[in-house]
Short mmCIF file of C-alpha atoms in Angstrom, two decimals:
data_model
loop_
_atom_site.label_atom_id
_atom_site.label_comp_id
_atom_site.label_asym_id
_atom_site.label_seq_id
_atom_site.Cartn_x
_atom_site.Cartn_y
_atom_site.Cartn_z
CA UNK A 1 -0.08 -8.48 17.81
CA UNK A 2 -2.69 -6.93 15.53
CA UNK A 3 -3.63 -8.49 12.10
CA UNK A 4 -2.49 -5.07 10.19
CA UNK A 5 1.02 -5.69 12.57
CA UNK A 6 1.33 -9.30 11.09
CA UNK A 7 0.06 -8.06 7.68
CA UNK A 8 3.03 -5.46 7.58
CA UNK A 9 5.34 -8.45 8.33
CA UNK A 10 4.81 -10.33 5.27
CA UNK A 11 4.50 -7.25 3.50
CA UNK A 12 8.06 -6.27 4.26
CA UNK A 13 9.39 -10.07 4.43
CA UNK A 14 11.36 -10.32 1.18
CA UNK A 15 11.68 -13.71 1.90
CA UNK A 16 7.74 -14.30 1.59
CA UNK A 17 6.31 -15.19 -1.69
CA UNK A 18 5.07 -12.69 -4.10
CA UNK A 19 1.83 -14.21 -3.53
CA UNK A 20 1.66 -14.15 0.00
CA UNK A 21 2.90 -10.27 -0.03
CA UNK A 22 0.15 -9.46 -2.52
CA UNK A 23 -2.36 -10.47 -0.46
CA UNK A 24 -1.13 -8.58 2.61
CA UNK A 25 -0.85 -5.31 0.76
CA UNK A 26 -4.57 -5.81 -0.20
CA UNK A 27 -5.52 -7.17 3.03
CA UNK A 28 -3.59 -3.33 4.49
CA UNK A 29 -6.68 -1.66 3.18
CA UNK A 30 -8.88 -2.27 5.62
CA UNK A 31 -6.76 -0.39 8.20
CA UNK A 32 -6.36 3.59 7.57
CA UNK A 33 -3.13 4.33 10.08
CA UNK A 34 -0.05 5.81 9.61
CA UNK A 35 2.24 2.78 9.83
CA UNK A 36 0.04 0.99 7.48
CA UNK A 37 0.25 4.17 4.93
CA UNK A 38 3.82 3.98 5.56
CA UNK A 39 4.69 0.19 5.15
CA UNK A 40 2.55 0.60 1.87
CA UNK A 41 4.08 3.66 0.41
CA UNK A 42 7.88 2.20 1.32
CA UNK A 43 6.94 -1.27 -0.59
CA UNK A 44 5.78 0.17 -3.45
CA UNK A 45 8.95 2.64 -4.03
CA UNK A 46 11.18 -0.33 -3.11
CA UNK A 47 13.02 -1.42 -6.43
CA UNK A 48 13.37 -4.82 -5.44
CA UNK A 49 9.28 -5.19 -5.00
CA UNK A 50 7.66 -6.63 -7.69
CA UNK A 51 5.66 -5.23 -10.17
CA UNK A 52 2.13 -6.94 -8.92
CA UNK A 53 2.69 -5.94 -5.26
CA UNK A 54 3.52 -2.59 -6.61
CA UNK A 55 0.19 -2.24 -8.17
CA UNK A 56 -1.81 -3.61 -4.87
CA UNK A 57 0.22 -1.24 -2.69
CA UNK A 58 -1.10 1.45 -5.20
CA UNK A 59 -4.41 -0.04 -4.91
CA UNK A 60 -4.90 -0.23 -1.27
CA UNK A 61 -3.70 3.33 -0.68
CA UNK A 62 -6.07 5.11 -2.69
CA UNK A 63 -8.71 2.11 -1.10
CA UNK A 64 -7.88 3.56 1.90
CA UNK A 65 -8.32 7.61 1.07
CA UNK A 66 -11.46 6.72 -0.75
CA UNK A 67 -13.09 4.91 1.94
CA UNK A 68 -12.20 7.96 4.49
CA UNK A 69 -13.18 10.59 1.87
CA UNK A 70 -9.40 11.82 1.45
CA UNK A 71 -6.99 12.88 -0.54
CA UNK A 72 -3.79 13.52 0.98
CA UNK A 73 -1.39 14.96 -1.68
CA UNK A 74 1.81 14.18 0.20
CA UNK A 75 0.74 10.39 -0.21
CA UNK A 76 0.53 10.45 -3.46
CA UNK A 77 3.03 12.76 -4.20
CA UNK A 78 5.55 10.08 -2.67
CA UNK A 79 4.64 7.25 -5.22
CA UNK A 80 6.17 6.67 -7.94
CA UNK A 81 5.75 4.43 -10.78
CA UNK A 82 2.95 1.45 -11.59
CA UNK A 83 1.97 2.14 -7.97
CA UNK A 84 0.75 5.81 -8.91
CA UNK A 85 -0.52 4.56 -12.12
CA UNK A 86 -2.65 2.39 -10.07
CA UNK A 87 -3.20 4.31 -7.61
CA UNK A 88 -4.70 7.11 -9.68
CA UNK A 89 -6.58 4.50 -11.29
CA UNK A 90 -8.69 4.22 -8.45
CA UNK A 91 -8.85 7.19 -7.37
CA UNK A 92 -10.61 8.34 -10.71
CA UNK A 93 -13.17 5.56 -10.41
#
């Protein structure tokens, strides 16, 4: 299994601390694929997700379009909430 595999899995593992999801929604950055894009866009539009893993799913997208020199409208069209806020946030720095 690949470390962005095992990172999705405690991203998506509700039964993982907060903590533990944060840090594999900012660890996802480092990998620019479609599942990750996915996982991270899902999380962050999940209701149930907390606010702070909202905001580092938000975060490691637009780490992830800036470090590929992207901008792909249909991602960001799809978030909603502090994850856009944040994810706009970085995009204008």
């Amino acid at each position: 299994m690949k470390k962005w595999e095992m990172l999705i899995e405690i991203l998506i593992d509700e039964r993982a601390s907060d903590a533990e999801r944060d840090d594999a929604a900012m660890g996802l950055s480092e990998y620019n694929n479609e599942t990750v894009i996915k996982a991270l866009v899902i999380t962050a539009n999940h209701d149930l997700t907390d606010a702070m893993i909202k905001v580092s799913c938000g975060e490691s997208l637009a780490m992830i379009l800036v470090q590929n020199d992207q901008f792909e409208k249909e991602i960001y069209k799809q978030l909603k909430g502090i994850a856009k806020i944040e994810f706009e946030s970085y995009i204008r720095l």
